[in-house]
Amino acid sequence: MHDRTISRRTLLTATAVAAAAVTTTAAAAPPVAARTPVAARDRLRRLVARMSLEEKVGQLFVMRVYGHSATAPDQADIDANLAEIGVRTAAELISTYHVGGIIYFAWAHNTRDPHQIAGLSNGIQRAGLAQRTPVPLLVATDQEHGIVARVGKPATLLPGAMALGASRSHSAAREAARIAGAELAAMGINQNYAPDADVNVNPANPVIGVRSFGADPQAVAGMVAAQVTGYQSAGIATAAKHFPGHGDTKDDSHYSLPTIHHTRAQWTELDAPPFRAAIAAGVTSIMTAHIVVPALDPSEDPATLSRPIVTGVLREQLGYDGVVVTDALGMEGVRQKYGDARVPVLALQAGVDQLLNPPHLDLAWNAVLTAVKDGELSVRRIEESVLRILELKERLGLFRDPYVTGRDVDRTVGTRAHLAAADRIADTTTTLLTNERGLLPLSRRRERNVLVVGADPASPSGTTGPPTTVLATALNELGFSATALSTGTAPTAAKIDEAVAGARGKDAVVVATYNVSATSSQRTLVSALAATGVPVVTVAIRNPYDIARLSGVAASLATYSWTDVELRGVARVIAGRVRPRGLLPVPVQHADDPARVLYPIGHGLSY
């Protein structure tokens, strides 16, 4: 019934115009201080005039720094800072380079726990206000939720973008963003590099995938606008990304320079709508992509360094006058064509305001200084970006009070109400793709004894999982007798034999699959389990395309991430406590012929 043959171009066009039903509509909500009052703008202009050139240039940079504390990090983090940045601490980074922002990472030991994060944020703000020209900082992170989360438990972890896309609910997307934004704000994180505004029309996309809300540009646009509204209603800045659209590539810009082959007409139809929606919703910043789009810039410069794209398309064509931030400048996609000393200068010439996480700060900072002194960049051009950045800080209220308290953390982060809301939202996202002979929901009488096997990828935040254990535990709590066996993303013959032996005597087997490829031994695992005669239920815990490469499956579901909240949600669906409500936000194509759609956008079964 779902088997139909279409060309790649037809698929792109059909995807672009697909009508996306939604359960709610996004209500208008005031964005973060939508405009800077005239008096405040005049005050900020005077502040810029008092800054030295070094201070102005520093405001353009958003930098990583190691450590849990702004002044007293662990020795290993001091050593890492000295090796990579030439400073010992975050406070020293700020006093030396006058950076306008800091970005948090779990691997940099910035995000141990909510109270520590709040303390680090306050230390950073104290350092900013202790400068000759006192300026608060933008404290940012990538807390997209789903498969990208820098802050973990006990903060609330919510369904990610594609899961929310499967819910078709603007209210769910808005509520998730409001909760996430409130918790970040309580920890002193005032900017989230989210939502992802890419339209993922390429199933082979290695870097976006489930970080996107889906493959229908109008549906993605609605979700992006809802999340911008939700985040900014909680008092934090957002950054729609990755402009002009990273959704149709098979290359990862962390490691190479992807090319998007859309025509200008296709870009207008497919990639532009979510960014237009973000701008209409009052998005406070937009992040550029390290991608080549020849239809928008024949020079084939990365979009981050392209004046035709940043100034010509984003600012002039789309009318955006807010802050533009680069994607991380340490990514190979932006480093391949030009050296690290040229990249920040070219980005500023293109129209960018903030330079995110250069690999060598001293080199980048001095390169911009030199470009100004040599006349390659004008002081006026630098001041234009500095004023945008300061206006954003003003709109966030950072000049009035940049600090947070322990009480803010205790009454906001990981509260029962937020955790319950996360579970409630997850219940709208699980997608049931197949259900042969009505196997699901499992019965505690007929299918009480369950084996849970499959992939156990590392937790996005480092604080959750492992997936098979979480899923088995959730099923046990729902009245089943479930045992977990981790077989990995590339199960060996020995692991497959162990799983087959473990399936004997069981009433059902649940297999967590993770991005099954043509040569993946996960296929062998599923086939071997199906051959036992025990009913096999597969749960795609990342991309929803796995079912196209699997056979012998009695039922198949998609969760779009392997975080605890989604795994608990799929357990409730398997157990029949809630009915599956998610609808595919992307098409699932035949594995042997990608031009043929196996399950279209909007497919989803229920009980």
Coordinates of C-alpha atoms in Angstrom, one line a residue:
M1 CA 0.0 0.0 0.0
H2 CA 2.9 2.3 0.8
D3 CA 5.1 1.1 -2.1
R4 CA 5.3 3.7 -4.8
T5 CA 8.0 4.8 -7.2
I6 CA 9.2 8.4 -7.4
S7 CA 12.3 10.2 -8.5
R8 CA 14.7 12.0 -6.2
R9 CA 13.6 15.3 -7.5
T10 CA 9.9 14.4 -7.2
L11 CA 10.6 13.3 -3.6
L12 CA 12.2 16.7 -2.8
T13 CA 9.3 18.6 -4.3
A14 CA 6.7 16.4 -2.7
T15 CA 8.4 16.8 0.6
A16 CA 8.4 20.5 0.3
V17 CA 4.7 20.8 -0.3
A18 CA 3.4 18.1 2.0
A19 CA 0.7 19.3 4.2
A20 CA 1.5 18.7 7.9
A21 CA -1.5 18.3 10.2
V22 CA -0.9 19.7 13.7
T23 CA -2.7 19.1 16.9
T24 CA -2.4 22.6 18.1
T25 CA -1.3 25.9 16.7
A26 CA 1.5 28.1 18.0
A27 CA 0.1 30.9 20.1
A28 CA 1.8 34.3 19.9
A29 CA 4.1 34.9 22.8
P30 CA 6.3 38.0 23.4
P31 CA 9.9 37.2 22.5
V32 CA 12.8 38.2 24.8
A33 CA 12.5 42.0 25.0
A34 CA 11.6 42.2 21.3
R35 CA 13.4 45.6 20.9
T36 CA 16.0 47.6 22.6
P37 CA 14.6 50.9 23.9
V38 CA 16.0 54.0 22.4
A39 CA 17.5 55.2 25.7
A40 CA 19.2 51.8 26.2
R41 CA 20.5 51.8 22.7
D42 CA 22.1 55.2 23.2
R43 CA 23.6 54.0 26.4
L44 CA 25.1 51.0 24.7
R45 CA 26.5 53.2 21.9
R46 CA 28.3 55.2 24.6
L47 CA 29.6 52.0 26.1
V48 CA 31.0 50.9 22.8
A49 CA 32.7 54.3 22.3
R50 CA 34.5 53.8 25.7
M51 CA 35.8 50.4 24.7
S52 CA 39.4 49.9 23.5
L53 CA 39.8 48.1 20.1
E54 CA 40.9 45.0 22.0
E55 CA 37.7 45.0 24.1
K56 CA 35.6 45.4 21.0
V57 CA 37.3 42.6 19.2
G58 CA 37.0 40.4 22.3
Q59 CA 33.2 40.9 22.4
L60 CA 33.0 39.1 19.0
F61 CA 34.3 35.8 20.4
V62 CA 32.5 33.0 22.1
M63 CA 35.0 30.6 23.6
R64 CA 35.3 27.2 25.3
V65 CA 37.1 26.9 28.6
Y66 CA 37.9 23.9 30.7
G67 CA 36.8 23.6 34.3
H68 CA 33.9 23.5 36.7
S69 CA 34.8 26.8 38.3
A70 CA 35.7 30.2 36.8
T71 CA 38.6 30.7 39.2
A72 CA 39.5 27.3 40.8
P73 CA 39.2 24.5 38.2
D74 CA 40.9 21.2 38.7
Q75 CA 44.6 21.0 37.8
A76 CA 43.9 18.9 34.7
D77 CA 41.6 21.6 33.4
I78 CA 44.2 24.3 34.2
D79 CA 46.7 22.3 32.1
A80 CA 44.2 21.9 29.3
N81 CA 43.5 25.6 29.3
L82 CA 47.2 26.5 29.2
A83 CA 47.8 24.1 26.4
E84 CA 44.9 25.2 24.2
I85 CA 44.2 28.9 25.1
G86 CA 47.3 30.1 27.1
V87 CA 45.3 31.0 30.2
R88 CA 44.6 29.1 33.4
T89 CA 40.9 29.8 34.1
A90 CA 37.7 31.2 32.7
A91 CA 38.3 34.4 34.7
E92 CA 41.7 34.8 33.2
L93 CA 40.4 34.1 29.7
I94 CA 37.9 36.9 30.1
S95 CA 40.4 39.4 31.5
T96 CA 42.9 38.6 28.8
Y97 CA 40.8 38.5 25.7
H98 CA 37.6 40.3 26.9
V99 CA 35.5 37.5 25.2
G100 CA 31.8 38.3 24.8
G101 CA 30.6 34.8 25.5
I102 CA 31.5 31.3 26.9
I103 CA 30.2 28.0 25.6
Y104 CA 29.7 25.1 27.9
F105 CA 30.5 21.5 27.1
A106 CA 30.3 18.3 29.2
W107 CA 33.7 17.2 27.9
A108 CA 35.2 20.5 29.2
H109 CA 33.8 19.6 32.7
N110 CA 31.6 22.7 32.7
T111 CA 28.4 20.8 33.4
R112 CA 28.8 18.5 36.4
D113 CA 25.5 19.4 38.2
P114 CA 23.0 22.2 38.3
H115 CA 24.4 24.0 41.3
Q116 CA 28.0 23.8 40.0
I117 CA 26.8 25.2 36.7
A118 CA 25.1 28.1 38.4
G119 CA 28.3 28.8 40.3
L120 CA 30.4 28.7 37.2
S121 CA 28.0 31.0 35.4
N122 CA 28.1 33.5 38.3
G123 CA 31.9 33.4 38.3
I124 CA 32.0 34.1 34.6
Q125 CA 29.7 37.1 35.1
R126 CA 31.8 38.4 38.0
A127 CA 34.9 38.2 35.8
G128 CA 33.0 40.1 33.0
L129 CA 31.9 42.9 35.3
A130 CA 35.4 43.2 36.8
Q131 CA 36.9 44.3 33.6
R132 CA 38.0 47.9 32.9
T133 CA 34.8 48.2 30.8
P134 CA 32.3 46.0 32.7
V135 CA 30.3 43.8 30.3
P136 CA 28.3 40.7 31.2
L137 CA 28.7 37.6 29.1
L138 CA 26.5 35.4 27.0
V139 CA 26.8 31.9 28.4
A140 CA 25.7 29.4 25.8
T141 CA 25.5 25.7 25.2
D142 CA 24.0 23.2 22.8
Q143 CA 21.0 21.8 24.7
E144 CA 18.9 20.6 21.7
H145 CA 17.6 17.6 23.8
G146 CA 17.3 14.2 22.2
I147 CA 20.7 13.2 20.9
V148 CA 22.5 16.5 21.7
A149 CA 22.4 17.5 25.4
R150 CA 25.3 19.0 27.3
V151 CA 23.5 19.3 30.6
G152 CA 22.2 16.0 32.0
K153 CA 20.4 14.6 35.0
P154 CA 19.1 15.8 37.4
A155 CA 18.1 18.5 34.9
T156 CA 15.0 17.6 32.9
L157 CA 15.8 15.8 29.6
L158 CA 13.2 16.1 26.9
P159 CA 12.4 14.6 23.6
G160 CA 14.5 15.9 20.7
A161 CA 13.5 17.6 17.5
M162 CA 12.4 14.7 15.3
A163 CA 10.5 13.1 18.2
L164 CA 8.6 16.4 18.6
G165 CA 8.1 16.5 14.9
A166 CA 6.4 13.1 15.2
S167 CA 4.1 14.5 17.8
R168 CA 2.8 17.1 15.3
S169 CA 2.1 19.3 18.3
H170 CA 3.2 22.9 18.4
S171 CA 2.1 23.1 22.0
A172 CA 4.4 20.1 22.9
A173 CA 7.3 21.7 21.1
R174 CA 6.7 25.1 22.8
E175 CA 6.3 23.5 26.3
A176 CA 9.5 21.5 25.9
A177 CA 11.4 24.6 24.9
R178 CA 9.9 26.6 27.8
I179 CA 10.9 24.0 30.3
A180 CA 14.3 23.6 28.8
G181 CA 14.8 27.4 28.7
A182 CA 13.6 27.9 32.3
E183 CA 16.1 25.3 33.6
L184 CA 19.0 26.7 31.6
A185 CA 18.2 30.2 32.8
A186 CA 18.2 29.0 36.4
M187 CA 21.7 27.7 35.9
G188 CA 22.9 31.0 34.4
I189 CA 23.0 29.7 30.8
N190 CA 21.3 32.6 28.9
Q191 CA 21.7 31.3 25.3
N192 CA 20.8 28.0 23.8
Y193 CA 22.1 27.1 20.3
A194 CA 18.7 25.7 19.4
P195 CA 16.3 25.0 17.7
D196 CA 17.7 23.1 14.6
A197 CA 16.0 24.6 11.6
D198 CA 17.4 22.2 9.0
V199 CA 14.9 20.3 6.8
N200 CA 16.3 16.7 6.8
V201 CA 15.4 15.4 3.3
N202 CA 18.5 13.1 3.1
P203 CA 18.3 9.9 5.1
A204 CA 22.0 9.5 4.7
N205 CA 22.7 12.8 6.5
P206 CA 25.3 12.0 9.1
V207 CA 25.2 15.2 11.2
I208 CA 21.6 16.4 11.3
G209 CA 19.2 13.4 11.1
V210 CA 17.0 13.3 14.2
R211 CA 18.2 16.8 15.2
S212 CA 15.8 18.1 12.6
F213 CA 12.0 18.2 13.1
G214 CA 11.5 16.4 9.8
A215 CA 11.5 16.5 6.1
D216 CA 8.4 18.8 5.5
P217 CA 9.6 22.4 5.4
Q218 CA 6.3 23.8 6.5
A219 CA 6.0 21.4 9.4
V220 CA 9.6 22.1 10.4
A221 CA 8.8 25.9 10.2
G222 CA 5.9 25.6 12.6
M223 CA 8.0 23.6 15.1
V224 CA 10.9 26.0 14.9
A225 CA 8.6 29.0 15.5
A226 CA 7.0 27.2 18.5
Q227 CA 10.4 26.4 20.1
V228 CA 11.7 30.0 19.5
T229 CA 8.6 31.2 21.3
G230 CA 9.0 28.7 24.1
Y231 CA 12.7 29.3 24.8
Q232 CA 12.4 33.1 24.6
S233 CA 9.3 33.1 26.8
A234 CA 11.6 31.6 29.5
G235 CA 14.0 34.5 29.1
I236 CA 16.9 33.0 27.2
A237 CA 18.3 33.6 23.7
T238 CA 18.0 31.2 20.9
A239 CA 20.0 30.4 17.7
A240 CA 18.2 28.8 14.8
K241 CA 20.7 26.7 12.9
H242 CA 22.4 25.9 10.5
F243 CA 21.8 28.7 7.9
P244 CA 21.2 28.4 5.0
G245 CA 20.2 24.8 5.7
H246 CA 22.2 21.6 6.4
G247 CA 19.5 19.0 5.8
D248 CA 20.4 17.6 2.4
T249 CA 23.9 16.3 2.6
K250 CA 25.7 13.0 3.1
D251 CA 28.8 14.7 4.6
D252 CA 29.5 15.9 8.1
S253 CA 30.8 19.5 8.3
H254 CA 32.8 18.6 11.4
Y255 CA 35.1 16.6 9.2
S256 CA 34.7 17.8 5.6
L257 CA 33.1 20.6 3.6
P258 CA 29.6 19.5 2.4
T259 CA 28.0 20.8 -0.8
I260 CA 24.2 21.4 -1.0
H261 CA 23.1 20.9 -4.6
H262 CA 19.7 22.6 -4.3
T263 CA 18.8 25.1 -7.0
R264 CA 17.8 28.5 -5.7
A265 CA 14.2 27.6 -6.3
Q266 CA 14.6 24.4 -4.2
W267 CA 16.4 26.3 -1.5
T268 CA 13.5 28.8 -1.4
E269 CA 11.0 26.0 -1.2
L270 CA 12.8 23.5 1.0
D271 CA 15.4 25.2 3.2
A272 CA 14.2 28.8 3.7
P273 CA 10.8 28.4 5.4
P274 CA 12.0 27.4 8.9
F275 CA 14.4 30.3 8.9
R276 CA 11.7 32.7 7.8
A277 CA 9.5 31.3 10.5
A278 CA 12.2 31.8 13.1
I279 CA 12.8 35.4 12.1
A280 CA 9.0 36.1 12.2
A281 CA 8.9 34.6 15.7
G282 CA 11.6 37.0 16.8
V283 CA 14.6 34.6 17.0
T284 CA 17.5 36.3 18.8
S285 CA 20.4 34.8 16.8
I286 CA 21.0 32.6 13.8
M287 CA 23.9 30.2 13.4
T288 CA 25.6 29.7 10.0
A289 CA 26.6 26.4 8.5
H290 CA 30.0 25.4 7.1
I291 CA 28.5 24.2 3.8
V292 CA 28.8 25.2 0.2
V293 CA 25.6 26.2 -1.7
P294 CA 26.7 27.1 -5.2
A295 CA 23.2 28.3 -6.2
L296 CA 23.5 31.0 -3.5
D297 CA 27.2 31.7 -3.9
P298 CA 29.1 30.6 -7.0
S299 CA 32.4 31.2 -5.3
E300 CA 31.8 28.0 -3.3
D301 CA 33.0 29.6 -0.1
P302 CA 31.5 28.0 3.0
A303 CA 28.3 29.8 4.0
T304 CA 29.9 31.1 7.2
L305 CA 32.4 33.0 5.1
S306 CA 30.1 34.0 2.3
R307 CA 28.9 37.6 2.0
P308 CA 26.3 36.7 -0.7
I309 CA 24.8 34.3 1.8
V310 CA 25.1 36.0 5.2
T311 CA 24.5 39.6 4.0
G312 CA 22.8 39.1 0.7
V313 CA 20.4 36.3 1.6
L314 CA 20.0 36.3 5.3
R315 CA 20.2 40.0 6.1
E316 CA 18.9 41.6 2.8
Q317 CA 16.6 39.0 1.3
L318 CA 15.2 37.6 4.6
G319 CA 15.4 40.9 6.4
Y320 CA 17.2 39.6 9.5
D321 CA 19.1 42.2 11.5
G322 CA 19.8 40.2 14.7
V323 CA 23.0 38.5 15.9
V324 CA 24.6 36.0 13.5
V325 CA 26.9 33.5 15.1
T326 CA 29.2 31.0 13.2
D327 CA 29.1 27.3 13.9
A328 CA 32.3 26.2 15.7
L329 CA 35.4 27.5 13.9
G330 CA 37.3 24.4 14.8
M331 CA 35.2 22.3 12.4
E332 CA 37.0 21.1 9.2
G333 CA 34.2 22.4 7.0
V334 CA 35.3 26.0 7.6
R335 CA 39.1 25.4 7.9
Q336 CA 39.7 23.5 4.6
K337 CA 39.7 26.4 2.2
Y338 CA 41.3 29.1 4.3
G339 CA 43.7 29.1 7.2
D340 CA 42.7 29.7 10.8
A341 CA 44.0 33.2 10.7
R342 CA 41.8 34.2 7.7
V343 CA 38.6 32.5 8.8
P344 CA 37.5 35.0 11.5
V345 CA 38.3 38.0 9.2
L346 CA 36.4 36.5 6.3
A347 CA 33.4 35.7 8.5
L348 CA 33.2 39.3 9.8
Q349 CA 33.5 40.5 6.2
A350 CA 30.6 38.2 5.3
G351 CA 28.4 39.8 7.9
V352 CA 28.8 37.5 10.9
D353 CA 28.8 39.0 14.4
Q354 CA 30.0 36.2 16.7
L355 CA 32.9 33.9 16.2
L356 CA 32.3 30.6 17.9
N357 CA 35.1 28.6 19.5
P358 CA 38.1 29.1 17.2
P359 CA 40.7 26.4 17.6
H360 CA 43.4 28.9 18.4
L361 CA 42.0 32.0 20.1
D362 CA 45.1 34.0 20.3
L363 CA 45.7 33.6 16.5
A364 CA 42.1 34.4 15.7
W365 CA 41.8 37.4 18.1
N366 CA 45.1 38.9 16.8
A367 CA 44.1 38.3 13.2
V368 CA 41.0 40.4 13.6
L369 CA 43.0 43.1 15.4
T370 CA 45.5 43.2 12.6
A371 CA 42.8 43.3 10.0
V372 CA 41.3 46.4 11.6
K373 CA 44.7 48.1 12.1
D374 CA 45.6 47.3 8.4
G375 CA 42.2 48.7 7.2
E376 CA 40.9 45.3 5.9
L377 CA 38.1 45.6 8.5
S378 CA 36.8 49.0 9.5
V379 CA 36.3 49.9 13.2
R380 CA 32.7 50.8 12.2
R381 CA 32.2 47.2 10.9
I382 CA 33.4 45.9 14.3
E383 CA 31.3 48.3 16.3
E384 CA 28.2 47.3 14.2
S385 CA 28.5 43.7 15.5
V386 CA 29.5 44.7 19.0
L387 CA 26.4 46.8 19.3
R388 CA 24.2 43.9 18.1
I389 CA 25.8 41.6 20.7
L390 CA 25.4 44.2 23.5
E391 CA 21.8 44.8 22.5
L392 CA 21.1 41.1 22.9
K393 CA 22.6 41.2 26.4
E394 CA 20.5 44.2 27.2
R395 CA 17.3 42.4 26.0
L396 CA 18.2 39.5 28.2
G397 CA 18.5 41.7 31.2
L398 CA 22.1 40.9 31.8
F399 CA 23.2 44.5 32.4
R400 CA 20.6 44.7 35.2
D401 CA 21.3 41.4 36.9
P402 CA 23.4 38.6 35.3
Y403 CA 23.5 36.4 38.4
V404 CA 21.5 33.3 39.5
T405 CA 21.0 31.8 42.9
G406 CA 20.8 28.3 44.5
R407 CA 17.2 28.9 45.1
D408 CA 16.7 29.5 41.3
V409 CA 18.2 26.1 40.7
D410 CA 16.2 24.3 43.5
R411 CA 12.8 25.6 42.4
T412 CA 13.3 25.1 38.7
V413 CA 15.7 22.4 37.6
G414 CA 14.5 18.8 37.4
T415 CA 11.3 19.5 39.3
R416 CA 8.6 16.9 39.5
A417 CA 6.3 19.0 37.3
H418 CA 9.0 19.3 34.6
L419 CA 9.8 15.6 34.7
A420 CA 6.1 14.7 34.5
A421 CA 5.7 17.1 31.5
A422 CA 8.7 15.4 29.8
D423 CA 7.0 12.0 30.1
R424 CA 3.7 13.4 29.0
I425 CA 5.4 14.9 25.9
A426 CA 7.2 11.7 25.2
D427 CA 3.9 9.9 25.1
T428 CA 2.9 11.9 22.0
T429 CA 6.1 11.0 20.0
T430 CA 6.5 7.2 19.7
T431 CA 5.7 6.0 16.2
L432 CA 4.4 2.5 15.5
L433 CA 5.5 1.6 12.0
T434 CA 4.4 -2.1 11.8
N435 CA 2.3 -4.4 14.0
E436 CA 1.8 -7.8 12.3
R437 CA -1.2 -9.6 13.6
G438 CA -1.7 -7.0 16.3
L439 CA 1.2 -8.2 18.5
L440 CA 1.4 -4.9 20.3
P441 CA 0.5 -4.0 22.9
L442 CA 2.1 -7.0 24.7
S443 CA 0.0 -8.7 27.3
R444 CA 1.4 -9.3 30.7
R445 CA -0.4 -12.7 30.6
R446 CA 0.7 -13.9 27.1
E447 CA 4.0 -12.1 26.7
R448 CA 5.1 -11.6 30.3
N449 CA 8.7 -12.8 29.9
V450 CA 10.6 -10.4 27.6
L451 CA 14.3 -10.3 26.5
V452 CA 15.6 -6.8 25.7
V453 CA 18.7 -6.8 23.5
G454 CA 20.4 -4.4 21.2
A455 CA 22.5 -1.3 20.9
D456 CA 23.7 0.7 24.0
P457 CA 25.2 3.9 22.6
A458 CA 26.7 6.3 25.1
S459 CA 24.3 8.8 26.7
P460 CA 24.3 12.2 24.9
S461 CA 24.7 14.0 28.3
G462 CA 26.8 11.3 30.0
T463 CA 24.2 10.8 32.7
T464 CA 21.5 8.4 31.4
G465 CA 21.2 4.9 30.0
P466 CA 22.3 2.3 29.0
P467 CA 19.3 2.0 26.7
T468 CA 18.6 -1.8 27.0
T469 CA 18.8 -1.6 30.8
V470 CA 16.5 1.5 30.9
L471 CA 14.0 -0.2 28.6
A472 CA 14.0 -3.5 30.5
T473 CA 13.6 -1.7 33.8
A474 CA 10.7 0.3 32.5
L475 CA 9.0 -2.9 31.3
N476 CA 9.5 -4.5 34.7
E477 CA 7.9 -1.5 36.4
L478 CA 4.9 -2.0 34.1
G479 CA 4.4 -5.6 35.2
F480 CA 6.6 -7.6 32.8
S481 CA 9.5 -9.8 33.6
A482 CA 12.2 -8.3 31.4
T483 CA 16.0 -9.0 31.3
A484 CA 18.5 -6.9 29.4
L485 CA 21.4 -8.0 27.2
S486 CA 23.6 -5.5 25.5
T487 CA 24.6 -6.7 22.0
G488 CA 26.0 -3.4 20.7
T489 CA 25.8 -1.5 17.5
A490 CA 27.9 -4.2 15.7
P491 CA 27.0 -7.5 17.4
T492 CA 29.6 -10.2 17.0
A493 CA 28.7 -13.8 16.2
A494 CA 29.2 -14.7 19.8
K495 CA 26.8 -12.0 21.0
I496 CA 24.2 -13.0 18.4
D497 CA 24.5 -16.6 19.6
E498 CA 24.1 -15.4 23.2
A499 CA 21.0 -13.4 22.3
V500 CA 19.5 -16.4 20.5
A501 CA 20.1 -18.6 23.5
G502 CA 18.6 -16.0 25.8
A503 CA 15.5 -15.8 23.6
R504 CA 14.6 -19.4 24.2
G505 CA 11.7 -19.7 26.6
K506 CA 10.9 -16.0 26.3
D507 CA 7.5 -14.7 25.1
A508 CA 8.9 -11.8 23.1
V509 CA 12.2 -10.1 22.3
V510 CA 12.6 -6.4 22.0
V511 CA 15.6 -5.3 19.9
A512 CA 16.9 -1.7 20.2
T513 CA 18.4 -0.9 16.8
Y514 CA 20.7 2.0 16.0
N515 CA 21.2 3.3 12.4
V516 CA 21.1 -0.1 10.6
S517 CA 23.2 -0.1 7.5
A518 CA 23.3 -2.6 4.6
T519 CA 26.3 -4.4 6.1
S520 CA 25.3 -4.1 9.7
S521 CA 25.4 -7.2 11.8
Q522 CA 22.3 -5.8 13.6
R523 CA 20.4 -7.2 10.6
T524 CA 21.9 -10.7 11.3
L525 CA 20.9 -10.3 15.0
V526 CA 17.3 -9.5 14.1
S527 CA 17.0 -12.3 11.6
A528 CA 18.5 -14.9 14.0
L529 CA 16.1 -13.9 16.7
A530 CA 13.1 -14.0 14.3
A531 CA 14.2 -17.5 13.3
T532 CA 13.7 -18.7 16.9
G533 CA 9.9 -18.2 16.4
V534 CA 9.8 -15.8 19.3
P535 CA 8.0 -12.6 18.3
V536 CA 10.5 -9.8 17.7
V537 CA 9.8 -6.1 18.3
T538 CA 12.3 -3.6 17.0
V539 CA 12.7 -0.1 18.4
A540 CA 14.7 2.3 16.3
I541 CA 16.4 4.4 18.9
R542 CA 18.0 7.0 16.5
N543 CA 17.0 7.3 12.8
P544 CA 13.6 5.8 12.0
Y545 CA 14.9 4.3 8.7
D546 CA 16.0 1.0 10.3
I547 CA 12.9 -1.0 9.5
A548 CA 13.7 -0.8 5.7
R549 CA 16.7 -3.1 6.3
L550 CA 15.1 -5.6 8.7
S551 CA 13.0 -8.7 8.0
G552 CA 11.1 -11.2 10.1
V553 CA 9.9 -8.4 12.5
A554 CA 6.5 -8.8 14.2
A555 CA 6.3 -5.1 15.2
S556 CA 8.5 -2.0 14.7
L557 CA 8.6 1.3 16.5
A558 CA 10.7 4.5 16.4
T559 CA 11.7 6.7 19.3
Y560 CA 14.1 9.1 17.5
S561 CA 16.6 9.0 20.5
W562 CA 17.9 6.7 23.2
T563 CA 17.5 9.0 26.1
D564 CA 15.6 7.7 29.2
V565 CA 12.5 9.8 28.6
E566 CA 12.0 8.3 25.1
L567 CA 12.7 4.8 26.3
R568 CA 10.3 5.0 29.1
G569 CA 7.7 6.4 26.6
V570 CA 8.2 3.4 24.2
A571 CA 7.9 1.0 27.1
R572 CA 4.5 2.5 27.9
V573 CA 3.5 2.0 24.3
I574 CA 4.7 -1.6 24.2
A575 CA 2.9 -2.3 27.4
G576 CA -0.3 -0.7 26.2
R577 CA -0.3 2.0 29.0
V578 CA -0.5 4.6 26.2
R579 CA -1.4 4.3 22.6
P580 CA 1.2 5.2 19.9
R581 CA 0.5 8.7 18.6
G582 CA 3.6 9.7 16.7
L583 CA 3.5 10.1 12.9
L584 CA 6.6 9.8 10.8
P585 CA 8.0 13.3 10.1
V586 CA 10.2 11.9 7.4
P587 CA 9.6 9.3 4.7
V588 CA 11.1 5.8 5.1
Q589 CA 12.4 4.7 1.7
H590 CA 13.1 1.2 0.4
A591 CA 16.6 0.2 1.3
D592 CA 17.4 -1.1 -2.2
D593 CA 15.7 1.8 -4.1
P594 CA 15.7 5.1 -2.2
A595 CA 13.4 6.6 -4.9
R596 CA 10.6 4.3 -3.6
V597 CA 8.8 5.2 -0.4
L598 CA 8.0 2.4 2.0
Y599 CA 6.3 4.5 4.6
P600 CA 5.4 8.1 3.8
I601 CA 5.5 11.2 6.0
G602 CA 2.5 11.0 8.3
H603 CA 2.5 7.2 8.5
G604 CA 1.9 5.8 12.0
L605 CA -0.3 3.0 13.4
S606 CA -2.2 3.0 16.7
Y607 CA -4.2 0.7 18.9

